[in-house]
Coordinates of C-alpha atoms and ligand atoms in Angstrom, one line a residue:
M7 CA 0.1 31.8 -4.8
E8 CA -0.5 30.8 -8.4
K9 CA -1.5 26.8 -9.1
K10 CA -1.0 25.6 -12.0
I11 CA -2.7 22.2 -13.4
A12 CA -0.6 19.1 -13.4
W13 CA -2.3 17.8 -16.7
S14 CA -0.7 20.5 -18.7
K15 CA 2.9 19.3 -17.2
Y16 CA 2.9 16.2 -19.2
E17 CA 3.9 16.4 -22.9
D18 CA 3.0 12.3 -23.3
L19 CA -0.2 11.4 -20.5
K20 CA 1.4 8.1 -21.4
P21 CA 2.6 7.5 -18.4
V22 CA 0.0 8.9 -16.2
F23 CA -2.3 6.4 -17.9
D24 CA -0.4 3.4 -17.4
F25 CA 0.3 3.9 -14.3
N26 CA -3.4 4.1 -13.2
E27 CA -4.0 0.9 -15.5
N28 CA -2.4 -1.3 -12.3
Y29 CA -4.0 1.3 -10.0
K30 CA -7.9 0.4 -11.1
K31 CA -7.0 -3.5 -10.6
F32 CA -5.1 -3.1 -7.5
I33 CA -8.5 -1.8 -6.0
S34 CA -10.9 -3.6 -7.6
D35 CA -9.3 -7.2 -6.8
C36 CA -8.5 -5.8 -3.3
K37 CA -11.9 -4.7 -1.6
T38 CA -10.9 -5.5 1.9
E39 CA -7.8 -4.7 4.2
R40 CA -6.8 -8.7 4.9
E41 CA -7.1 -8.4 0.4
C42 CA -4.8 -5.5 0.3
V43 CA -2.1 -6.8 2.6
I44 CA -2.3 -10.1 0.3
E45 CA -1.7 -8.5 -2.5
A46 CA 0.8 -6.0 -0.8
I47 CA 2.9 -8.6 0.3
K48 CA 2.7 -10.1 -3.4
L49 CA 4.1 -7.3 -5.0
A50 CA 6.7 -6.4 -2.8
E51 CA 7.8 -10.3 -2.8
T52 CA 8.5 -10.0 -6.2
K53 CA 10.9 -6.5 -5.7
G54 CA 13.0 -9.1 -3.1
Y55 CA 11.5 -8.2 0.0
K56 CA 11.6 -10.7 2.7
N57 CA 9.8 -11.6 5.4
L58 CA 11.0 -10.1 8.9
N59 CA 9.6 -13.3 10.9
D60 CA 11.5 -16.0 8.1
V61 CA 14.9 -13.0 8.6
I62 CA 14.6 -13.8 11.8
A63 CA 13.8 -17.6 12.7
S64 CA 17.3 -18.4 10.9
N65 CA 18.7 -16.0 13.0
G66 CA 19.4 -13.8 10.0
T67 CA 20.7 -10.5 9.9
L68 CA 19.9 -7.5 8.1
Q69 CA 21.9 -4.1 6.5
A70 CA 22.1 -1.3 4.3
G71 CA 20.1 -2.0 0.7
D72 CA 18.0 -5.2 2.0
K73 CA 14.4 -5.1 1.9
V74 CA 11.8 -6.8 4.1
Y75 CA 8.2 -6.8 5.5
A76 CA 6.2 -7.3 8.7
A77 CA 2.6 -8.6 8.8
H78 CA 0.4 -8.7 11.9
M79 CA -3.0 -10.6 12.0
G80 CA -3.2 -10.1 7.8
K81 CA -4.5 -7.1 8.6
T82 CA -1.4 -4.4 9.0
L83 CA 1.6 -4.4 6.9
A84 CA 4.9 -2.2 6.9
L85 CA 7.2 -2.6 4.5
Y86 CA 11.5 -1.8 5.2
H87 CA 14.1 -1.0 2.2
I88 CA 17.3 0.0 4.8
G89 CA 19.1 2.9 4.1
S90 CA 23.0 3.8 3.9
D91 CA 22.3 5.8 6.7
P92 CA 22.5 4.8 10.6
I93 CA 18.9 3.7 11.0
E94 CA 19.2 5.1 14.7
K95 CA 18.4 8.8 12.2
G96 CA 15.6 8.0 11.7
L97 CA 13.4 6.1 9.1
N98 CA 11.6 8.3 6.4
I99 CA 7.6 6.6 6.7
L100 CA 4.9 6.6 4.2
G101 CA 2.2 5.7 6.3
A102 CA -1.9 5.1 4.5
H103 CA -4.8 3.2 6.1
I104 CA -5.9 -0.1 4.0
D105 CA -9.9 0.1 5.4
S106 CA -12.7 1.8 4.1
P107 CA -15.8 2.1 4.7
R108 CA -18.1 -0.5 4.1
I109 CA -21.2 -2.8 5.7
D110 CA -20.2 -5.6 8.0
I111 CA -22.2 -8.8 8.5
K112 CA -23.5 -9.1 12.0
Q113 CA -22.3 -12.1 13.9
N114 CA -25.7 -13.8 13.8
P115 CA -26.6 -12.4 11.0
L116 CA -29.2 -14.7 8.8
Y117 CA -32.6 -14.4 8.9
E118 CA -36.5 -14.8 6.9
D119 CA -39.4 -12.6 6.6
H120 CA -41.7 -13.6 4.4
D121 CA -39.8 -16.1 2.8
L122 CA -37.4 -13.8 1.8
V123 CA -34.1 -14.0 3.4
L124 CA -31.1 -11.3 4.6
L125 CA -28.4 -10.8 6.4
D126 CA -28.2 -8.2 9.0
T127 CA -24.6 -5.8 9.5
H128 CA -23.7 -3.3 11.2
Y129 CA -22.2 -0.5 9.1
Y130 CA -18.5 0.2 9.4
G131 CA -17.0 3.9 9.2
G132 CA -18.5 7.2 8.3
I133 CA -21.4 6.4 5.9
K134 CA -24.1 8.2 4.3
K135 CA -26.3 5.2 4.9
Y136 CA -29.1 6.3 2.2
Q137 CA -26.4 6.3 -0.8
W138 CA -25.7 2.3 0.0
V139 CA -28.8 0.7 -0.9
T140 CA -30.2 -0.1 -4.6
L141 CA -26.5 -1.3 -5.5
P142 CA -25.1 -4.2 -6.7
L143 CA -23.1 -5.0 -3.8
A144 CA -20.2 -8.1 -3.1
L145 CA -19.5 -10.0 0.1
H146 CA -15.8 -10.4 0.6
G147 CA -14.0 -11.7 3.5
V148 CA -13.3 -15.2 5.9
V149 CA -14.8 -17.4 8.0
V150 CA -12.6 -19.8 10.8
K151 CA -13.5 -22.9 11.4
K152 CA -12.7 -24.1 14.7
D153 CA -10.8 -26.4 13.3
G154 CA -8.4 -23.3 12.9
T155 CA -9.3 -24.0 8.3
V156 CA -9.7 -20.4 6.9
I157 CA -12.1 -20.0 4.3
N158 CA -11.6 -17.0 1.8
V159 CA -15.0 -16.1 0.4
V160 CA -15.8 -13.1 -2.6
V161 CA -18.9 -13.6 -4.2
G162 CA -20.2 -10.8 -6.4
E163 CA -17.4 -9.8 -8.7
E164 CA -17.4 -12.6 -11.7
D165 CA -19.7 -11.6 -14.1
T166 CA -21.0 -14.9 -13.7
D167 CA -21.6 -14.2 -10.1
P168 CA -24.6 -13.2 -8.3
V169 CA -24.4 -9.8 -6.4
L170 CA -26.7 -9.2 -3.2
G171 CA -28.4 -5.9 -2.3
I172 CA -30.1 -3.6 0.3
S173 CA -33.9 -2.2 -1.0
D174 CA -35.1 1.2 -0.3
L175 CA -39.1 2.3 -0.6
L176 CA -40.7 3.0 -3.3
I177 CA -40.9 6.1 -4.5
H178 CA -44.7 5.4 -5.0
L179 CA -45.1 4.9 -1.2
S180 CA -42.6 7.2 0.1
A181 CA -44.5 10.2 1.9
D182 CA -43.5 9.5 5.1
Q183 CA -39.7 8.7 4.4
M184 CA -39.7 11.7 2.0
S185 CA -40.5 13.9 5.0
K186 CA -37.3 12.3 6.9
N187 CA -33.6 14.2 7.3
A188 CA -31.2 12.5 5.2
A189 CA -29.3 11.2 8.9
K190 CA -32.5 8.9 9.3
V191 CA -34.1 8.6 5.9
I192 CA -32.5 4.8 5.6
E193 CA -31.7 3.6 9.2
G194 CA -28.3 1.4 10.4
E195 CA -31.4 -1.2 11.1
D196 CA -33.1 -1.4 7.7
L197 CA -29.2 -1.9 5.5
N198 CA -30.1 -5.8 5.4
V199 CA -28.6 -7.7 2.5
T200 CA -30.8 -9.7 0.6
V201 CA -29.2 -13.2 -0.2
G202 CA -32.4 -15.5 -1.1
S203 CA -35.8 -16.3 -1.7
I204 CA -36.6 -20.1 -2.8
P205 CA -38.2 -22.2 -0.3
S206 CA -36.7 -25.5 0.5
K207 CA -38.1 -29.0 0.1
N208 CA -36.1 -30.6 2.9
A209 CA -37.5 -28.1 5.8
E210 CA -40.7 -27.6 7.9
K211 CA -39.7 -23.6 8.7
E212 CA -37.8 -21.5 7.7
K213 CA -37.8 -23.1 4.5
S214 CA -36.2 -20.3 1.9
K215 CA -33.2 -19.6 4.9
Q216 CA -32.8 -23.8 5.2
Y217 CA -32.5 -23.3 1.1
I218 CA -29.5 -21.0 1.8
L219 CA -27.7 -22.6 4.9
D220 CA -27.9 -25.7 2.4
L221 CA -26.1 -23.3 -0.3
L222 CA -23.4 -22.2 2.1
K223 CA -22.8 -26.1 3.4
E224 CA -22.3 -26.9 -0.1
K225 CA -20.1 -24.2 -1.5
Y226 CA -18.7 -22.8 1.2
N227 CA -18.5 -25.5 3.8
I228 CA -20.0 -23.1 6.3
E229 CA -22.5 -23.9 9.0
E230 CA -24.8 -21.2 10.1
E231 CA -23.0 -21.1 13.3
D232 CA -19.7 -19.7 12.2
F233 CA -20.7 -17.0 10.9
R234 CA -19.8 -16.5 14.9
T235 CA -16.3 -16.2 14.4
A236 CA -17.1 -14.6 10.4
E237 CA -15.2 -11.0 9.4
L238 CA -17.5 -10.7 6.1
E239 CA -17.4 -7.1 4.6
I240 CA -20.3 -5.8 2.0
V241 CA -18.9 -3.2 -0.6
P242 CA -19.8 -2.2 -3.8
A243 CA -19.7 -4.8 -6.8
G244 CA -17.5 -4.5 -9.0
K245 CA -14.9 -3.3 -11.0
A246 CA -13.2 0.6 -10.7
R247 CA -13.8 2.4 -14.2
D248 CA -12.4 5.3 -16.1
L249 CA -14.7 8.3 -15.4
G250 CA -15.2 10.9 -18.1
L251 CA -15.3 11.3 -21.8
D252 CA -11.5 11.8 -21.2
R253 CA -10.8 9.1 -19.3
S254 CA -8.9 11.6 -16.9
L255 CA -10.7 10.6 -13.4
V256 CA -11.2 6.9 -12.0
M257 CA -14.6 5.8 -10.3
G258 CA -14.2 3.1 -7.8
Y259 CA -14.0 1.9 -4.8
G260 CA -11.9 2.3 -1.4
H261 CA -9.5 5.3 -2.3
D262 CA -10.1 6.3 1.1
D263 CA -7.5 5.6 1.3
R264 CA -6.1 3.2 -0.9
V265 CA -4.9 5.6 -3.7
C266 CA -2.6 6.6 -1.2
A267 CA -1.6 3.0 0.3
Y268 CA -1.0 1.7 -3.7
T269 CA 1.0 4.5 -4.3
S270 CA 2.9 4.4 -1.4
L271 CA 3.7 1.1 -2.0
L272 CA 5.0 1.6 -5.3
A273 CA 7.3 4.6 -4.3
L274 CA 9.0 2.1 -1.7
L275 CA 9.2 -0.9 -4.4
D276 CA 10.6 1.5 -6.9
S277 CA 12.7 3.3 -5.4
E278 CA 16.8 2.4 -5.3
T279 CA 18.3 2.0 -1.9
P280 CA 17.5 4.9 0.4
E281 CA 20.4 7.2 2.7
R282 CA 17.3 6.8 4.9
T283 CA 15.6 3.2 6.1
A284 CA 12.2 3.6 4.0
V285 CA 9.0 2.9 5.1
C286 CA 5.6 2.4 3.8
L287 CA 3.4 1.6 6.5
L288 CA -0.3 0.2 6.2
T289 CA -2.6 0.1 8.3
D290 CA -6.1 -0.9 9.6
K291 CA -9.7 0.7 11.6
E292 CA -8.1 3.8 10.5
E293 CA -12.3 4.9 9.6
V294 CA -12.8 3.8 13.4
G295 CA -10.3 5.3 15.3
S296 CA -7.3 3.2 14.9
I297 CA -7.7 1.4 17.3
G298 CA -7.2 -2.8 18.0
A299 CA -4.2 -4.6 17.4
T300 CA -4.2 -3.3 13.5
G301 CA -4.4 0.5 13.7
A302 CA -2.1 2.7 13.4
H303 CA -2.5 3.2 18.1
S304 CA -1.0 -1.0 17.8
K305 CA 3.2 -1.3 19.0
F306 CA 3.4 -3.3 16.3
F307 CA 5.0 -0.8 14.3
E308 CA 7.5 0.1 17.1
N309 CA 7.4 -3.4 17.6
S310 CA 8.8 -4.0 14.0
V311 CA 11.3 -1.4 14.0
A312 CA 12.8 -2.7 17.4
E313 CA 13.0 -6.2 16.0
I314 CA 14.9 -5.3 12.7
M315 CA 17.3 -2.7 14.5
N316 CA 18.2 -6.4 15.6
C317 CA 18.8 -7.7 12.7
M318 CA 21.0 -5.4 11.9
G319 CA 23.0 -5.5 15.2
E320 CA 21.5 -2.2 16.8
Y321 CA 18.9 -2.9 18.9
S322 CA 19.0 -0.5 22.0
E323 CA 16.1 0.3 23.9
L324 CA 16.9 4.0 23.6
K325 CA 17.9 3.5 20.3
V326 CA 14.9 2.2 18.9
R327 CA 13.4 5.7 21.1
R328 CA 16.2 8.1 18.7
C329 CA 15.2 5.9 15.4
L330 CA 11.3 7.1 15.8
F331 CA 12.4 10.5 17.7
N332 CA 14.6 11.6 14.2
S333 CA 11.9 10.0 11.5
C334 CA 10.3 11.6 9.1
M335 CA 6.1 10.8 7.9
L336 CA 3.8 11.6 5.6
S337 CA 1.0 10.6 6.6
S338 CA -0.6 9.5 3.4
D339 CA -4.2 9.8 3.4
V340 CA -7.2 11.6 0.7
S341 CA -8.4 15.2 0.9
A342 CA -11.4 16.3 0.1
G343 CA -12.0 17.4 -3.6
F344 CA -13.4 20.6 -4.7
D345 CA -16.7 19.4 -6.0
P346 CA -18.9 22.7 -8.6
N347 CA -22.1 21.0 -7.2
Y348 CA -21.4 21.9 -3.6
P349 CA -19.3 25.3 -4.2
G350 CA -20.6 26.6 -0.5
V351 CA -18.8 23.7 1.7
N352 CA -15.4 25.0 0.4
E353 CA -12.7 28.9 1.2
L354 CA -11.7 28.2 -2.2
K355 CA -7.9 29.5 -1.9
N356 CA -7.3 26.7 0.4
T357 CA -9.3 24.4 -1.2
A358 CA -7.8 20.7 -2.7
F359 CA -9.0 20.5 -6.4
L360 CA -8.9 17.4 -8.6
G361 CA -5.8 17.9 -10.8
Y362 CA -3.5 20.0 -9.3
G363 CA -1.4 17.3 -7.2
L364 CA -0.8 16.2 -4.3
C365 CA -2.2 17.6 -1.6
F366 CA -0.9 18.9 1.6
N367 CA -2.5 19.6 4.7
K368 CA -0.6 21.5 7.4
F369 CA -3.2 20.2 10.1
T370 CA -6.5 18.3 10.2
G371 CA -9.2 18.2 12.6
S372 CA -12.2 20.1 13.9
R373 CA -13.6 23.6 14.9
G374 CA -10.4 25.6 16.4
K375 CA -8.2 22.6 14.9
G376 CA -9.5 20.0 17.4
G377 CA -7.7 17.1 17.3
S378 CA -5.0 18.0 15.1
N379 CA -1.6 17.6 14.0
D380 CA -0.6 20.9 13.0
A381 CA 3.3 19.9 10.5
N382 CA 6.1 22.1 11.7
P383 CA 7.0 24.8 9.0
E384 CA 10.6 23.7 9.1
Y385 CA 9.6 20.2 8.0
L386 CA 6.8 21.6 5.1
A387 CA 9.9 23.8 4.0
R388 CA 11.7 20.8 3.4
V389 CA 9.4 18.5 1.9
F390 CA 8.2 21.2 -0.7
K391 CA 11.6 21.7 -1.4
A392 CA 12.4 18.2 -2.4
L393 CA 9.1 18.2 -4.7
E394 CA 10.1 20.8 -6.3
D395 CA 13.7 19.1 -7.0
A396 CA 11.6 16.7 -8.3
E397 CA 9.1 18.9 -9.9
V398 CA 6.2 17.3 -8.7
S399 CA 2.5 19.0 -8.7
Y400 CA 1.6 20.2 -4.7
Q401 CA -1.3 22.3 -3.6
T402 CA -2.2 23.3 0.2
N403 CA -5.7 23.1 1.4
E404 CA -7.6 22.2 4.7
L405 CA -10.4 20.1 4.5
G406 CA -13.2 22.1 4.2
R407 CA -14.6 25.6 5.7
V408 CA -13.9 26.7 9.4
D409 CA -17.2 25.4 11.2
Q410 CA -18.5 23.4 8.9
G411 CA -17.0 20.1 9.5
G412 CA -13.7 18.2 9.4
G413 CA -11.7 14.9 10.4
G414 CA -8.4 13.8 11.1
T415 CA -5.8 10.9 10.2
I416 CA -3.3 8.6 11.9
A417 CA -0.9 12.0 11.9
Y418 CA -0.8 12.9 15.7
I419 CA -0.6 8.9 16.7
S420 CA 3.0 9.1 14.9
A421 CA 3.4 12.5 15.9
Q422 CA 3.9 11.5 19.4
Y423 CA 7.0 10.0 19.1
G424 CA 8.3 12.9 18.4
M425 CA 9.1 12.1 14.6
E426 CA 7.7 15.1 12.0
V427 CA 4.4 14.2 10.3
V428 CA 2.4 16.2 7.9
D429 CA -0.7 15.3 6.2
A430 CA -0.5 14.8 2.0
G431 CA -2.6 12.5 -0.3
V432 CA -4.3 12.5 -3.1
A433 CA -8.0 15.1 -3.7
V434 CA -11.0 12.6 -3.2
Q435 CA -15.0 13.3 -5.1
N436 CA -17.7 11.8 -3.4
M437 CA -15.3 10.5 0.2
H438 CA -17.2 7.6 1.8
A439 CA -19.7 6.7 -0.5
P440 CA -19.8 3.9 -2.3
W441 CA -18.2 5.1 -5.7
E442 CA -15.2 7.6 -4.8
V443 CA -13.4 9.9 -7.1
V444 CA -9.9 10.4 -7.9
S445 CA -8.0 12.0 -10.9
K446 CA -5.3 10.2 -12.5
V447 CA -3.2 12.6 -12.8
D448 CA -3.3 13.2 -9.0
V449 CA -2.9 9.2 -8.7
Y450 CA 0.6 9.7 -10.8
E451 CA 1.7 13.2 -9.2
A452 CA 1.0 11.5 -5.2
Y453 CA 3.1 8.2 -6.5
L454 CA 6.0 10.9 -7.8
G455 CA 6.3 13.2 -4.5
Y456 CA 6.1 9.9 -2.5
K457 CA 9.2 8.8 -4.2
A458 CA 10.8 12.1 -4.0
F459 CA 9.8 12.1 -0.1
I460 CA 12.1 8.8 0.1
K461 CA 15.0 9.9 -2.1
S462 CA 15.3 13.5 -0.6
V463 CA 13.7 14.7 2.8
K464 CA 15.2 14.6 5.9
Ligands
MN10 MN1 -8.6 8.2 4.7
MN11 MN1 -12.2 8.0 5.8

């Protein structure tokens, strides 16, 4: 059971570092699920992918070698590279999620308190609330006017942009706060974002709020009422950076799970026409239970498979079922990377280490594997064989010591079709913190591993 660090495989680190330059750009530019979908489509179109709706609208047909994508509500995306085998024999699916923990703006958010103007929020996903205060924050999202106009908002990313922020109490007056437990130190309703403080000369009351409203009107054509329809997300401001004197790690926002989303996407885009139809499925809402029209529980993916089979002249209800039943999937999601500051939460023989390649969790869940997908040994053996043939570094692990906590991914949802699924992803430190950390070599090994999966696993 000897483990080898992946770095030592490389005589020349250039491919590893070059790949990560593009990855850093992707996660710096794409901080919401919508931004990820837009960028993924852009990358796919340069590689010859076509919109499935356009194929359907033109009564087009699909055959081996064709590349198509289907997006839904701008927040989930399925990309297909049609293989040479009959599609009924199954797909090879790389499934990752593109939503990340963050802080959402409420529908009636704007208020003034003693001349300061704030936005009220509701956090999204599992966060340690105390990590999100006293940081430069950015505002990303969309506002949709009643006439249907979509206004894209990004504030806080350019050097010349202002940033937003959430305050915390000064240490001098924190006697009461410091005696609270970590879950209560910063309460959910205290995650209010400061956005202004200049009083308007044109208002009788709530003058500072009016100043901000005038600004929103002038700069974005947004009225206060428009917040009701808005989907605005507060995320850490700034770009992903190299971490470490040797630049071996990347500190960035949203590695969970954009590190798997990006590597899965690139693995698909860089693959030759495969035997089995290859799919990259990027889902939304994983951090809140994979629910809704854009989460993994949605029928969106299944419907897109049916549409594609129809364009291939292969559609029947039974054939779609067979296709999904015969599929193989990597549920590509991050694993908890060993942290030398907190070794006690792990059992070291079965822990993911940064720098040791793609992490496989045979099962996830918590307590007695509750809520887990548990991958089949026959399938694991086939996947590991494919990785070893391609000389990809991988490790097996679980999420922490038994009974220490736990977590899940989208694996169990796809498994309902009867397909083979295993959790495979990149080790992350500081998971769900504003700035998470991954190893560059793991990012590259994930890309290579996903490519090997597309090419060889059946
Ligand atoms: Mn995740
Ligand atoms: Mn997560």
